mmCIF file of C-alpha atoms and ligand atoms in Angstrom:
data_model
loop_
_atom_site.group_PDB
_atom_site.id
_atom_site.type_symbol
_atom_site.label_atom_id
_atom_site.label_comp_id
_atom_site.label_asym_id
_atom_site.label_seq_id
_atom_site.Cartn_x
_atom_site.Cartn_y
_atom_site.Cartn_z
ATOM 1 C CA MET A 1 -37.448 59.384 19.729
ATOM 2 C CA ARG A 2 -36.116 56.498 18.376
ATOM 3 C CA LEU A 3 -38.921 56.148 15.973
ATOM 4 C CA ALA A 4 -38.857 59.607 14.841
ATOM 5 C CA ASP A 5 -39.456 59.755 10.918
ATOM 6 C CA ARG A 6 -39.577 56.087 10.617
ATOM 7 C CA ARG A 7 -42.185 54.597 8.219
ATOM 8 C CA ILE A 8 -44.114 51.734 9.805
ATOM 9 C CA LEU A 9 -46.390 49.566 7.668
ATOM 10 C CA LEU A 10 -49.123 48.262 10.241
ATOM 11 C CA ILE A 11 -50.911 45.240 9.059
ATOM 12 C CA VAL A 12 -54.061 44.615 11.064
ATOM 13 C CA SER A 13 -55.559 40.818 10.846
ATOM 14 C CA GLY A 14 -58.626 39.437 12.289
ATOM 15 C CA SER A 15 -58.620 39.110 16.110
ATOM 16 C CA ILE A 16 -60.877 40.848 18.935
ATOM 17 C CA SER A 17 -57.630 42.086 20.283
ATOM 18 C CA ALA A 18 -57.460 44.321 17.180
ATOM 19 C CA TYR A 19 -58.900 47.402 19.118
ATOM 20 C CA LYS A 20 -55.393 47.580 20.737
ATOM 21 C CA VAL A 21 -53.643 48.686 17.585
ATOM 22 C CA LEU A 22 -55.380 52.133 17.905
ATOM 23 C CA GLU A 23 -53.587 52.718 21.088
ATOM 24 C CA LEU A 24 -50.366 51.308 19.567
ATOM 25 C CA THR A 25 -50.701 53.937 16.566
ATOM 26 C CA ARG A 26 -51.359 56.573 18.988
ATOM 27 C CA LEU A 27 -48.008 55.704 20.709
ATOM 28 C CA LEU A 28 -46.158 55.522 17.327
ATOM 29 C CA ARG A 29 -47.514 58.668 16.081
ATOM 30 C CA LYS A 30 -46.474 60.401 19.482
ATOM 31 C CA SER A 31 -42.945 58.951 18.799
ATOM 32 C CA GLY A 32 -42.847 60.687 15.430
ATOM 33 C CA ALA A 33 -43.421 57.776 13.274
ATOM 34 C CA ALA A 34 -45.667 57.765 10.157
ATOM 35 C CA VAL A 35 -47.897 54.859 10.045
ATOM 36 C CA THR A 36 -49.481 53.477 7.141
ATOM 37 C CA GLY A 37 -52.560 51.035 7.938
ATOM 38 C CA VAL A 38 -53.415 47.604 5.857
ATOM 39 C CA LEU A 39 -56.402 46.034 6.808
ATOM 40 C CA THR A 40 -57.094 42.079 6.065
ATOM 41 C CA ALA A 41 -60.429 40.952 5.580
ATOM 42 C CA GLY A 42 -60.663 39.751 8.956
ATOM 43 C CA GLY A 43 -58.810 42.751 10.654
ATOM 44 C CA ALA A 44 -61.788 45.035 9.153
ATOM 45 C CA ARG A 45 -64.285 43.058 11.061
ATOM 46 C CA PHE A 46 -62.575 44.595 14.214
ATOM 47 C CA VAL A 47 -61.346 47.823 13.466
ATOM 48 C CA THR A 48 -62.782 50.192 10.899
ATOM 49 C CA ARG A 49 -61.060 51.596 8.107
ATOM 50 C CA GLU A 50 -62.339 55.125 9.333
ATOM 51 C CA ALA A 51 -60.841 54.557 12.856
ATOM 52 C CA LEU A 52 -57.577 53.370 11.435
ATOM 53 C CA ALA A 53 -57.339 56.347 8.830
ATOM 54 C CA GLY A 54 -58.039 58.689 11.700
ATOM 55 C CA ILE A 55 -55.466 57.667 13.905
ATOM 56 C CA THR A 56 -52.828 57.145 11.321
ATOM 57 C CA GLY A 57 -53.939 60.439 9.503
ATOM 58 C CA GLN A 58 -53.325 58.470 6.223
ATOM 59 C CA ARG A 59 -55.348 56.593 3.748
ATOM 60 C CA VAL A 60 -56.044 52.926 4.862
ATOM 61 C CA HIS A 61 -55.553 50.073 2.173
ATOM 62 C CA ASP A 62 -57.520 47.010 2.514
ATOM 63 C CA ASP A 63 -57.811 46.101 -1.271
ATOM 64 C CA LEU A 64 -55.396 44.367 -3.468
ATOM 65 C CA TRP A 65 -56.977 45.609 -6.793
ATOM 66 C CA ALA A 66 -57.780 49.172 -5.437
ATOM 67 C CA ALA A 67 -54.148 49.787 -4.192
ATOM 68 C CA GLU A 68 -52.871 48.705 -7.353
ATOM 69 C CA ALA A 69 -54.456 51.433 -9.011
ATOM 70 C CA GLU A 70 -53.417 53.945 -6.517
ATOM 71 C CA ILE A 71 -49.841 53.084 -5.531
ATOM 72 C CA GLY A 72 -49.291 49.523 -6.187
ATOM 73 C CA HIS A 73 -48.408 46.685 -3.746
ATOM 74 C CA ILE A 74 -44.487 46.717 -4.591
ATOM 75 C CA ARG A 75 -44.314 50.503 -3.521
ATOM 76 C CA LEU A 76 -46.199 49.659 -0.324
ATOM 77 C CA ALA A 77 -44.049 47.003 0.306
ATOM 78 C CA ARG A 78 -40.901 48.854 -0.318
ATOM 79 C CA LEU A 79 -41.749 52.141 1.455
ATOM 80 C CA PRO A 80 -41.591 51.051 5.213
ATOM 81 C CA ASP A 81 -38.664 50.736 7.336
ATOM 82 C CA LEU A 82 -40.667 48.091 9.280
ATOM 83 C CA VAL A 83 -43.673 45.799 8.630
ATOM 84 C CA VAL A 84 -45.596 45.115 11.818
ATOM 85 C CA VAL A 85 -48.382 42.461 11.624
ATOM 86 C CA ALA A 86 -50.326 43.333 14.952
ATOM 87 C CA PRO A 87 -52.581 41.368 15.820
ATOM 88 C CA ALA A 88 -51.236 38.583 13.892
ATOM 89 C CA SER A 89 -54.011 35.880 13.706
ATOM 90 C CA ALA A 90 -53.261 32.191 13.406
ATOM 91 C CA ASN A 91 -54.609 32.171 9.854
ATOM 92 C CA MET A 92 -52.356 35.231 8.901
ATOM 93 C CA LEU A 93 -49.116 33.329 10.252
ATOM 94 C CA ALA A 94 -50.131 30.361 8.199
ATOM 95 C CA ARG A 95 -50.600 32.533 5.106
ATOM 96 C CA MET A 96 -47.116 33.952 5.952
ATOM 97 C CA ALA A 97 -45.431 30.816 6.532
ATOM 98 C CA GLN A 98 -46.605 29.509 3.251
ATOM 99 C CA GLY A 99 -45.873 32.739 1.455
ATOM 100 C CA LEU A 100 -49.584 33.090 0.449
ATOM 101 C CA ALA A 101 -49.920 36.193 -1.692
ATOM 102 C CA ASP A 102 -53.985 36.218 -1.933
ATOM 103 C CA ASP A 103 -54.574 39.647 -0.624
ATOM 104 C CA LEU A 104 -52.725 42.829 0.089
ATOM 105 C CA ALA A 105 -51.377 41.987 3.083
ATOM 106 C CA GLY A 106 -49.909 38.716 1.880
ATOM 107 C CA THR A 107 -48.566 40.380 -1.233
ATOM 108 C CA ILE A 108 -46.741 43.004 0.559
ATOM 109 C CA LEU A 109 -45.264 40.764 3.163
ATOM 110 C CA LEU A 110 -43.787 38.719 0.353
ATOM 111 C CA ALA A 111 -42.667 41.773 -1.569
ATOM 112 C CA THR A 112 -41.018 43.516 1.340
ATOM 113 C CA ARG A 113 -37.519 43.727 2.079
ATOM 114 C CA ALA A 114 -37.925 45.542 5.541
ATOM 115 C CA PRO A 115 -37.717 43.820 8.610
ATOM 116 C CA VAL A 116 -41.119 42.148 9.665
ATOM 117 C CA LEU A 117 -42.411 42.009 13.488
ATOM 118 C CA VAL A 118 -45.180 39.888 14.202
ATOM 119 C CA ALA A 119 -47.528 40.204 17.426
ATOM 120 C CA PRO A 120 -49.508 36.921 17.444
ATOM 121 C CA ALA A 121 -52.972 36.884 19.257
ATOM 122 C CA MET A 122 -55.149 33.786 19.351
ATOM 123 C CA ASN A 123 -56.884 31.271 21.538
ATOM 124 C CA THR A 124 -54.283 29.420 23.757
ATOM 125 C CA ALA A 125 -55.271 25.939 21.796
ATOM 126 C CA MET A 126 -54.585 27.718 18.510
ATOM 127 C CA TRP A 127 -51.419 29.014 19.490
ATOM 128 C CA GLU A 128 -50.211 25.736 20.977
ATOM 129 C CA HIS A 129 -51.315 23.742 17.680
ATOM 130 C CA PRO A 130 -48.579 21.665 16.324
ATOM 131 C CA ALA A 131 -49.541 23.708 12.995
ATOM 132 C CA THR A 132 -48.934 26.921 14.516
ATOM 133 C CA ARG A 133 -45.833 26.064 16.370
ATOM 134 C CA ALA A 134 -44.506 24.869 12.793
ATOM 135 C CA ASN A 135 -45.552 27.989 11.363
ATOM 136 C CA MET A 136 -43.808 30.100 13.979
ATOM 137 C CA ALA A 137 -40.699 27.987 13.656
ATOM 138 C CA ALA A 138 -40.754 28.496 9.885
ATOM 139 C CA LEU A 139 -41.190 32.324 10.271
ATOM 140 C CA THR A 140 -38.659 32.907 12.895
ATOM 141 C CA GLY A 141 -35.934 30.896 11.065
ATOM 142 C CA ARG A 142 -36.501 33.187 8.223
ATOM 143 C CA GLY A 143 -35.725 35.993 10.296
ATOM 144 C CA VAL A 144 -39.276 37.209 11.326
ATOM 145 C CA ARG A 145 -39.341 38.983 14.801
ATOM 146 C CA VAL A 146 -42.030 38.140 17.346
ATOM 147 C CA VAL A 147 -43.612 40.045 20.224
ATOM 148 C CA GLY A 148 -45.494 38.075 22.767
ATOM 149 C CA PRO A 149 -48.195 36.732 22.941
ATOM 150 C CA GLY A 150 -48.662 37.197 26.798
ATOM 151 C CA VAL A 151 -50.544 35.154 29.146
ATOM 152 C CA GLY A 152 -53.751 37.003 30.610
ATOM 153 C CA ALA A 153 -57.201 37.873 30.345
ATOM 154 C CA MET A 154 -58.700 36.890 27.046
ATOM 155 C CA ALA A 155 -61.896 36.913 25.161
ATOM 156 C CA GLU A 156 -62.435 33.102 26.160
ATOM 157 C CA PRO A 157 -62.345 32.187 29.943
ATOM 158 C CA GLU A 158 -59.203 30.273 29.347
ATOM 159 C CA SER A 159 -55.665 30.910 30.724
ATOM 160 C CA GLY A 160 -52.521 30.225 28.757
ATOM 161 C CA PRO A 161 -50.573 32.201 26.126
ATOM 162 C CA GLY A 162 -52.197 33.826 23.296
ATOM 163 C CA ARG A 163 -53.126 37.547 24.337
ATOM 164 C CA LEU A 164 -51.858 40.205 22.326
ATOM 165 C CA ALA A 165 -48.539 42.027 23.571
ATOM 166 C CA GLU A 166 -49.633 45.380 25.217
ATOM 167 C CA PRO A 167 -49.004 48.447 22.675
ATOM 168 C CA ALA A 168 -46.249 49.703 24.834
ATOM 169 C CA GLU A 169 -44.494 46.347 24.554
ATOM 170 C CA ILE A 170 -45.002 46.256 20.747
ATOM 171 C CA HIS A 171 -43.562 49.535 20.630
ATOM 172 C CA ALA A 172 -40.612 48.654 22.469
ATOM 173 C CA ALA A 173 -40.082 45.675 20.100
ATOM 174 C CA MET A 174 -40.184 47.933 17.268
ATOM 175 C CA GLU A 175 -37.637 50.414 18.828
ATOM 176 C CA ALA A 176 -35.425 47.238 19.469
ATOM 177 C CA ILE A 177 -35.544 46.526 15.990
ATOM 178 C CA LEU A 178 -35.152 49.829 14.318
ATOM 179 C CA ALA A 179 -32.958 51.627 16.649
ATOM 180 C CA PRO A 180 -31.062 49.185 18.945
ATOM 181 C CA GLU A 181 -29.284 51.333 21.470
ATOM 182 C CA ALA A 182 -25.446 51.520 20.572
ATOM 183 C CA GLY A 183 -24.681 49.920 23.738
ATOM 184 C CA PRO A 184 -21.329 48.264 24.558
ATOM 185 C CA LEU A 185 -22.144 44.952 23.062
ATOM 186 C CA ALA A 186 -23.021 46.238 19.664
ATOM 187 C CA GLY A 187 -21.560 43.746 17.021
ATOM 188 C CA ARG A 188 -21.661 41.122 19.452
ATOM 189 C CA HIS A 189 -23.830 37.739 19.108
ATOM 190 C CA ALA A 190 -25.158 36.317 22.368
ATOM 191 C CA LEU A 191 -26.613 32.796 22.824
ATOM 192 C CA VAL A 192 -28.686 32.159 25.823
ATOM 193 C CA THR A 193 -30.593 28.999 26.711
ATOM 194 C CA SER A 194 -33.640 29.528 29.364
ATOM 195 C CA GLY A 195 -36.270 27.586 30.861
ATOM 196 C CA PRO A 196 -36.692 23.589 31.579
ATOM 197 C CA THR A 197 -36.695 21.000 29.039
ATOM 198 C CA HIS A 198 -39.566 18.530 28.803
ATOM 199 C CA GLU A 199 -38.551 14.692 28.234
ATOM 200 C CA PRO A 200 -41.299 12.670 26.866
ATOM 201 C CA ILE A 201 -42.192 9.506 28.390
ATOM 202 C CA ASP A 202 -45.172 8.681 25.765
ATOM 203 C CA PRO A 203 -47.345 11.090 23.512
ATOM 204 C CA VAL A 204 -49.126 12.544 26.699
ATOM 205 C CA ARG A 205 -46.577 12.387 29.596
ATOM 206 C CA TYR A 206 -43.155 13.997 30.173
ATOM 207 C CA ILE A 207 -40.504 14.545 32.778
ATOM 208 C CA ALA A 208 -39.989 18.405 33.513
ATOM 209 C CA ASN A 209 -38.611 20.667 36.322
ATOM 210 C CA ARG A 210 -39.645 23.874 37.940
ATOM 211 C CA SER A 211 -37.523 26.297 35.880
ATOM 212 C CA SER A 212 -39.860 29.354 34.646
ATOM 213 C CA GLY A 213 -37.294 30.886 32.612
ATOM 214 C CA LYS A 214 -37.167 34.241 34.374
ATOM 215 C CA GLN A 215 -33.779 34.470 34.908
ATOM 216 C CA GLY A 216 -32.581 33.156 31.283
ATOM 217 C CA HIS A 217 -35.320 35.467 29.665
ATOM 218 C CA ALA A 218 -34.092 38.461 31.739
ATOM 219 C CA ILE A 219 -30.718 37.865 30.697
ATOM 220 C CA ALA A 220 -31.436 37.852 26.991
ATOM 221 C CA ALA A 221 -33.198 40.964 27.289
ATOM 222 C CA ALA A 222 -30.505 42.689 29.232
ATOM 223 C CA LEU A 223 -27.846 41.631 26.667
ATOM 224 C CA ALA A 224 -30.196 42.943 23.894
ATOM 225 C CA ARG A 225 -30.490 46.357 25.948
ATOM 226 C CA LEU A 226 -26.826 46.739 25.857
ATOM 227 C CA GLY A 227 -26.914 46.348 21.894
ATOM 228 C CA ALA A 228 -25.898 42.578 21.463
ATOM 229 C CA ARG A 229 -27.713 40.367 18.790
ATOM 230 C CA VAL A 230 -29.283 37.688 21.048
ATOM 231 C CA THR A 231 -30.502 34.359 20.151
ATOM 232 C CA LEU A 232 -32.350 32.690 23.027
ATOM 233 C CA VAL A 233 -33.144 29.062 22.776
ATOM 234 C CA ALA A 234 -36.119 28.516 25.158
ATOM 235 C CA GLY A 235 -37.594 25.495 26.613
ATOM 236 C CA PRO A 236 -41.232 25.234 27.208
ATOM 237 C CA VAL A 237 -42.166 28.505 29.130
ATOM 238 C CA THR A 238 -45.338 30.553 29.488
ATOM 239 C CA LEU A 239 -43.257 33.912 29.247
ATOM 240 C CA PRO A 240 -43.429 36.035 26.254
ATOM 241 C CA ASP A 241 -40.239 36.275 24.036
ATOM 242 C CA PRO A 242 -38.332 39.067 24.944
ATOM 243 C CA PRO A 243 -38.396 42.049 22.658
ATOM 244 C CA GLY A 244 -35.663 42.446 20.050
ATOM 245 C CA VAL A 245 -34.354 38.798 20.650
ATOM 246 C CA THR A 246 -34.425 36.106 18.376
ATOM 247 C CA THR A 247 -36.299 33.277 20.323
ATOM 248 C CA LEU A 248 -36.245 29.846 19.178
ATOM 249 C CA HIS A 249 -38.626 27.384 20.909
ATOM 250 C CA VAL A 250 -37.234 23.696 21.621
ATOM 251 C CA GLU A 251 -38.630 20.937 24.114
ATOM 252 C CA THR A 252 -36.133 18.471 24.720
ATOM 253 C CA ALA A 253 -32.355 18.635 25.627
ATOM 254 C CA ARG A 254 -31.331 17.141 22.460
ATOM 255 C CA GLU A 255 -33.541 19.911 20.544
ATOM 256 C CA MET A 256 -31.976 22.473 22.796
ATOM 257 C CA LEU A 257 -28.365 21.403 21.753
ATOM 258 C CA ALA A 258 -29.291 21.354 18.265
ATOM 259 C CA ALA A 259 -30.529 24.718 18.096
ATOM 260 C CA CYS A 260 -27.702 26.099 20.068
ATOM 261 C CA GLU A 261 -24.984 24.504 17.764
ATOM 262 C CA ALA A 262 -26.886 25.990 14.791
ATOM 263 C CA ALA A 263 -26.871 29.386 16.421
ATOM 264 C CA LEU A 264 -22.961 29.234 16.476
ATOM 265 C CA PRO A 265 -20.651 31.352 16.120
ATOM 266 C CA ALA A 266 -21.461 33.492 19.048
ATOM 267 C CA ASP A 267 -19.234 35.650 21.223
ATOM 268 C CA ILE A 268 -21.108 34.922 24.329
ATOM 269 C CA ALA A 269 -22.885 31.938 25.557
ATOM 270 C CA VAL A 270 -25.018 32.126 28.767
ATOM 271 C CA MET A 271 -26.556 28.634 29.496
ATOM 272 C CA ALA A 272 -29.307 29.462 31.938
ATOM 273 C CA ALA A 273 -31.602 26.641 31.035
ATOM 274 C CA ALA A 274 -32.208 23.975 33.624
ATOM 275 C CA VAL A 275 -31.917 21.108 31.134
ATOM 276 C CA ALA A 276 -32.983 17.635 31.999
ATOM 277 C CA ASP A 277 -29.931 15.485 32.923
ATOM 278 C CA TRP A 278 -31.937 12.461 31.767
ATOM 279 C CA ARG A 279 -34.483 11.482 29.223
ATOM 280 C CA VAL A 280 -36.542 8.070 29.102
ATOM 281 C CA ALA A 281 -34.086 5.820 27.009
ATOM 282 C CA ARG A 282 -37.225 4.548 24.857
ATOM 283 C CA GLU A 283 -39.865 7.012 24.535
ATOM 284 C CA ALA A 284 -43.579 5.031 23.774
ATOM 285 C CA THR A 285 -45.030 5.689 20.723
ATOM 286 C CA GLN A 286 -48.342 5.020 22.129
ATOM 287 C CA LYS A 287 -49.824 6.140 25.509
ATOM 288 C CA LEU A 288 -48.803 3.764 28.237
ATOM 289 C CA LYS A 289 -51.865 1.948 29.368
ATOM 290 C CA LYS A 290 -52.814 1.092 32.940
ATOM 291 C CA GLU A 291 -53.928 -2.512 32.742
ATOM 292 C CA PRO A 292 -56.076 -4.018 35.560
ATOM 293 C CA GLY A 293 -53.892 -5.698 37.946
ATOM 294 C CA ALA A 294 -50.731 -4.920 36.224
ATOM 295 C CA GLU A 295 -47.483 -3.600 38.022
ATOM 296 C CA ALA A 296 -46.525 -0.044 37.546
ATOM 297 C CA PRO A 297 -44.052 0.413 34.499
ATOM 298 C CA SER A 298 -40.344 1.198 35.375
ATOM 299 C CA LEU A 299 -38.665 3.772 33.158
ATOM 300 C CA THR A 300 -35.111 3.197 31.842
ATOM 301 C CA MET A 301 -33.342 6.759 31.598
ATOM 302 C CA ALA A 302 -30.259 7.861 29.266
ATOM 303 C CA LEU A 303 -28.192 10.323 29.604
ATOM 304 C CA ASN A 304 -28.976 13.749 28.002
ATOM 305 C CA PRO A 305 -26.251 15.628 26.198
ATOM 306 C CA ASP A 306 -24.611 18.335 28.445
ATOM 307 C CA ILE A 307 -25.009 21.520 26.560
ATOM 308 C CA LEU A 308 -22.942 23.770 28.546
ATOM 309 C CA ALA A 309 -19.865 21.209 28.420
ATOM 310 C CA THR A 310 -20.248 20.757 24.725
ATOM 311 C CA ILE A 311 -20.319 24.502 23.902
ATOM 312 C CA SER A 312 -17.413 24.787 26.083
ATOM 313 C CA ARG A 313 -15.376 22.338 24.395
ATOM 314 C CA HIS A 314 -16.762 23.181 20.656
ATOM 315 C CA ALA A 315 -14.666 23.930 17.915
ATOM 316 C CA ARG A 316 -16.523 27.130 17.532
ATOM 317 C CA ARG A 317 -16.457 28.026 21.300
ATOM 318 C CA PRO A 318 -17.624 31.580 22.258
ATOM 319 C CA SER A 319 -14.962 33.577 23.783
ATOM 320 C CA LEU A 320 -17.012 33.808 27.001
ATOM 321 C CA VAL A 321 -19.013 30.869 28.106
ATOM 322 C CA ILE A 322 -21.267 31.097 31.313
ATOM 323 C CA GLY A 323 -23.327 28.308 33.038
ATOM 324 C CA PHE A 324 -25.545 28.236 36.244
ATOM 325 C CA ALA A 325 -25.230 25.994 38.830
ATOM 326 C CA ALA A 326 -28.327 25.383 40.888
ATOM 327 C CA GLU A 327 -27.457 23.887 44.432
ATOM 328 C CA THR A 328 -29.188 22.985 47.456
ATOM 329 C CA GLU A 329 -26.182 22.685 49.503
ATOM 330 C CA GLN A 330 -22.504 23.529 49.527
ATOM 331 C CA VAL A 331 -23.371 26.099 47.139
ATOM 332 C CA VAL A 332 -19.923 27.437 46.333
ATOM 333 C CA GLU A 333 -18.011 24.313 46.753
ATOM 334 C CA HIS A 334 -19.841 22.715 43.989
ATOM 335 C CA ALA A 335 -19.775 25.364 41.736
ATOM 336 C CA ILE A 336 -16.183 25.686 41.700
ATOM 337 C CA ALA A 337 -16.002 21.923 40.779
ATOM 338 C CA LYS A 338 -18.588 22.469 38.433
ATOM 339 C CA ARG A 339 -16.658 25.298 36.571
ATOM 340 C CA ALA A 340 -13.774 23.120 36.104
ATOM 341 C CA ARG A 341 -15.623 19.971 35.026
ATOM 342 C CA LYS A 342 -17.527 21.854 32.513
ATOM 343 C CA GLY A 343 -14.946 23.895 31.061
ATOM 344 C CA CYS A 344 -16.879 27.075 31.007
ATOM 345 C CA ASP A 345 -15.597 30.533 32.024
ATOM 346 C CA TRP A 346 -17.975 31.796 34.667
ATOM 347 C CA ILE A 347 -20.381 30.034 36.811
ATOM 348 C CA LEU A 348 -23.267 31.869 38.497
ATOM 349 C CA ALA A 349 -24.043 29.559 41.495
ATOM 350 C CA ASN A 350 -27.575 29.916 43.340
ATOM 351 C CA ASP A 351 -29.086 28.322 46.091
ATOM 352 C CA VAL A 352 -32.194 26.820 45.221
ATOM 353 C CA SER A 353 -33.233 25.262 48.417
ATOM 354 C CA GLY A 354 -35.771 28.261 48.912
ATOM 355 C CA ASP A 355 -38.302 29.456 46.132
ATOM 356 C CA VAL A 356 -35.795 30.588 43.658
ATOM 357 C CA MET A 357 -37.287 28.439 40.952
ATOM 358 C CA GLY A 358 -40.198 30.261 39.847
ATOM 359 C CA GLY A 359 -39.703 33.209 42.072
ATOM 360 C CA ASP A 360 -38.353 36.863 41.259
ATOM 361 C CA ALA A 361 -35.443 37.136 43.276
ATOM 362 C CA ASN A 362 -32.056 35.248 43.107
ATOM 363 C CA ARG A 363 -28.679 35.429 45.466
ATOM 364 C CA ILE A 364 -25.891 34.899 43.319
ATOM 365 C CA HIS A 365 -22.100 33.835 43.961
ATOM 366 C CA LEU A 366 -20.045 34.640 40.968
ATOM 367 C CA VAL A 367 -17.171 32.066 40.408
ATOM 368 C CA THR A 368 -14.644 32.910 37.732
ATOM 369 C CA ASP A 369 -11.078 32.215 37.503
ATOM 370 C CA SER A 370 -10.033 34.910 39.873
ATOM 371 C CA GLY A 371 -12.146 33.951 42.721
ATOM 372 C CA VAL A 372 -15.750 34.116 44.265
ATOM 373 C CA GLU A 373 -17.949 37.128 44.481
ATOM 374 C CA ASP A 374 -21.165 37.087 46.422
ATOM 375 C CA TRP A 375 -23.939 39.329 45.228
ATOM 376 C CA PRO A 376 -26.712 40.496 47.713
ATOM 377 C CA GLU A 377 -29.866 38.994 46.944
ATOM 378 C CA MET A 378 -31.687 41.040 43.956
ATOM 379 C CA ALA A 379 -34.669 40.861 41.491
ATOM 380 C CA LYS A 380 -33.836 38.483 38.541
ATOM 381 C CA ALA A 381 -33.850 41.302 36.248
ATOM 382 C CA GLU A 382 -31.177 43.159 38.254
ATOM 383 C CA VAL A 383 -29.200 39.877 38.166
ATOM 384 C CA ALA A 384 -29.499 39.991 34.469
ATOM 385 C CA ALA A 385 -28.533 43.728 34.112
ATOM 386 C CA ARG A 386 -25.448 43.206 36.533
ATOM 387 C CA LEU A 387 -24.425 40.168 34.526
ATOM 388 C CA ALA A 388 -24.660 41.797 31.104
ATOM 389 C CA ALA A 389 -22.670 44.760 32.337
ATOM 390 C CA ARG A 390 -19.820 42.397 33.550
ATOM 391 C CA ILE A 391 -19.934 40.603 30.211
ATOM 392 C CA ALA A 392 -19.441 43.748 28.514
ATOM 393 C CA ALA A 393 -16.709 44.926 30.803
ATOM 394 C CA ALA A 394 -15.048 41.641 30.336
ATOM 395 C CA LEU A 395 -15.309 41.840 26.461
ATOM 396 C CA GLY A 396 -13.875 45.123 26.420
HETATM 397 O O1 C5P B 401 -24.810 19.736 35.778
HETATM 398 P P1 C5P B 401 -25.535 20.945 36.065
HETATM 399 O O2 C5P B 401 -27.183 20.804 35.531
HETATM 400 O O3 C5P B 401 -25.822 21.290 37.651
HETATM 401 O O4 C5P B 401 -24.954 22.120 35.409
HETATM 402 C C1 C5P B 401 -25.816 23.236 35.465
HETATM 403 C C2 C5P B 401 -25.327 24.273 34.297
HETATM 404 O O5 C5P B 401 -25.223 23.565 33.090
HETATM 405 C C3 C5P B 401 -26.287 25.079 33.757
HETATM 406 O O6 C5P B 401 -25.669 26.316 33.144
HETATM 407 C C4 C5P B 401 -27.362 24.529 32.779
HETATM 408 O O7 C5P B 401 -27.699 25.312 31.926
HETATM 409 C C5 C5P B 401 -25.970 23.393 32.226
HETATM 410 N N1 C5P B 401 -26.435 22.340 31.684
HETATM 411 C C6 C5P B 401 -26.540 22.018 30.353
HETATM 412 N N2 C5P B 401 -27.079 20.938 29.709
HETATM 413 C C7 C5P B 401 -27.169 19.642 30.686
HETATM 414 C C8 C5P B 401 -27.169 20.038 32.042
HETATM 415 C C9 C5P B 401 -26.831 21.310 32.473
HETATM 416 O O8 C5P B 401 -26.302 23.039 29.638
HETATM 417 N N3 C5P B 401 -27.595 18.706 30.370
#
């Protein structure tokens, strides 16, 4: 009962998915948490004040001036141990990013000193819009935690991220923030990279690879479960951000390196991203045109920075630096050479000639200074748990 007696302020903004917060509230009450509901004008269109009051067992606040007369927005902001915005609409996130205090929810969010968790929910195009991307970057940069959104069925017949995280996922993210298990990695900071990078050719085209980010995201989650504070630098993936992990979203290798260096110091670095080795030397500012009769363009490539090698030789090098080696032949031999070349401590080598990339299973050879260990084939989540346990043991 990690949420027992914790005070939660639940802000519900306008999204068709708002019906799920009744289930979330039920889970929270079952865990012994006290929940106070706040509805925005949009939220009140989808969830009634009576339904939320009924399930929280408390008066619901929806009006700045009425709340002012009764309890005051500052008191409402000071009381909770955690403020959760679920669902967080695109408009709510934009208002938060701007620090607008034009209603009760915005005022509380400005006045609170409690940690804030947002569970975004919106149409995929709205989630992917540069304005929303910039708002999310501003919010996560200020320490706002995020759960979801997921990919799956939504109100519109569209696929892509935007679906509100499931109530159980939001509940787990809240537990991870309020009561991180005092695991063996408590007090340690882990930096993890995950997913592919996209290297632009022109405004609409890019070079990518088949990495899904499943392995790196699972490692970030496993390290967080052992109590580490985790910064995950993720390339473009469709996976939800792991609960309890600070996730920074980047696109290119150069952005990934900058985000990693900014995240230092760290005790542990696990570089699981499939970083593009090359980028297009000169990204076209306008879309390359196919002119009738003209030859196909040739692309001149430039070398990308090697993030693993840079972090391994960094002035603020983490004490344990771990890389991956995706190989299609002579897997172990190449991994041993790569470990020396990159200057990292461990390499997890895997054969990617099958369907490892994007798949759910992995077969690992762990290369350290004391030799090579062959792990049996197992689910990526199991690889992550085993690696996290090894890291904990190595750091004592
Ligand atoms: O050189 P190669 O791509 O085979 O090395 C794989 C390892 O190096 C992985 O851990 C990967 O995350 C990392 N890497 C990197 N930056 C690059 C290329 C690879 O961090 N530019």
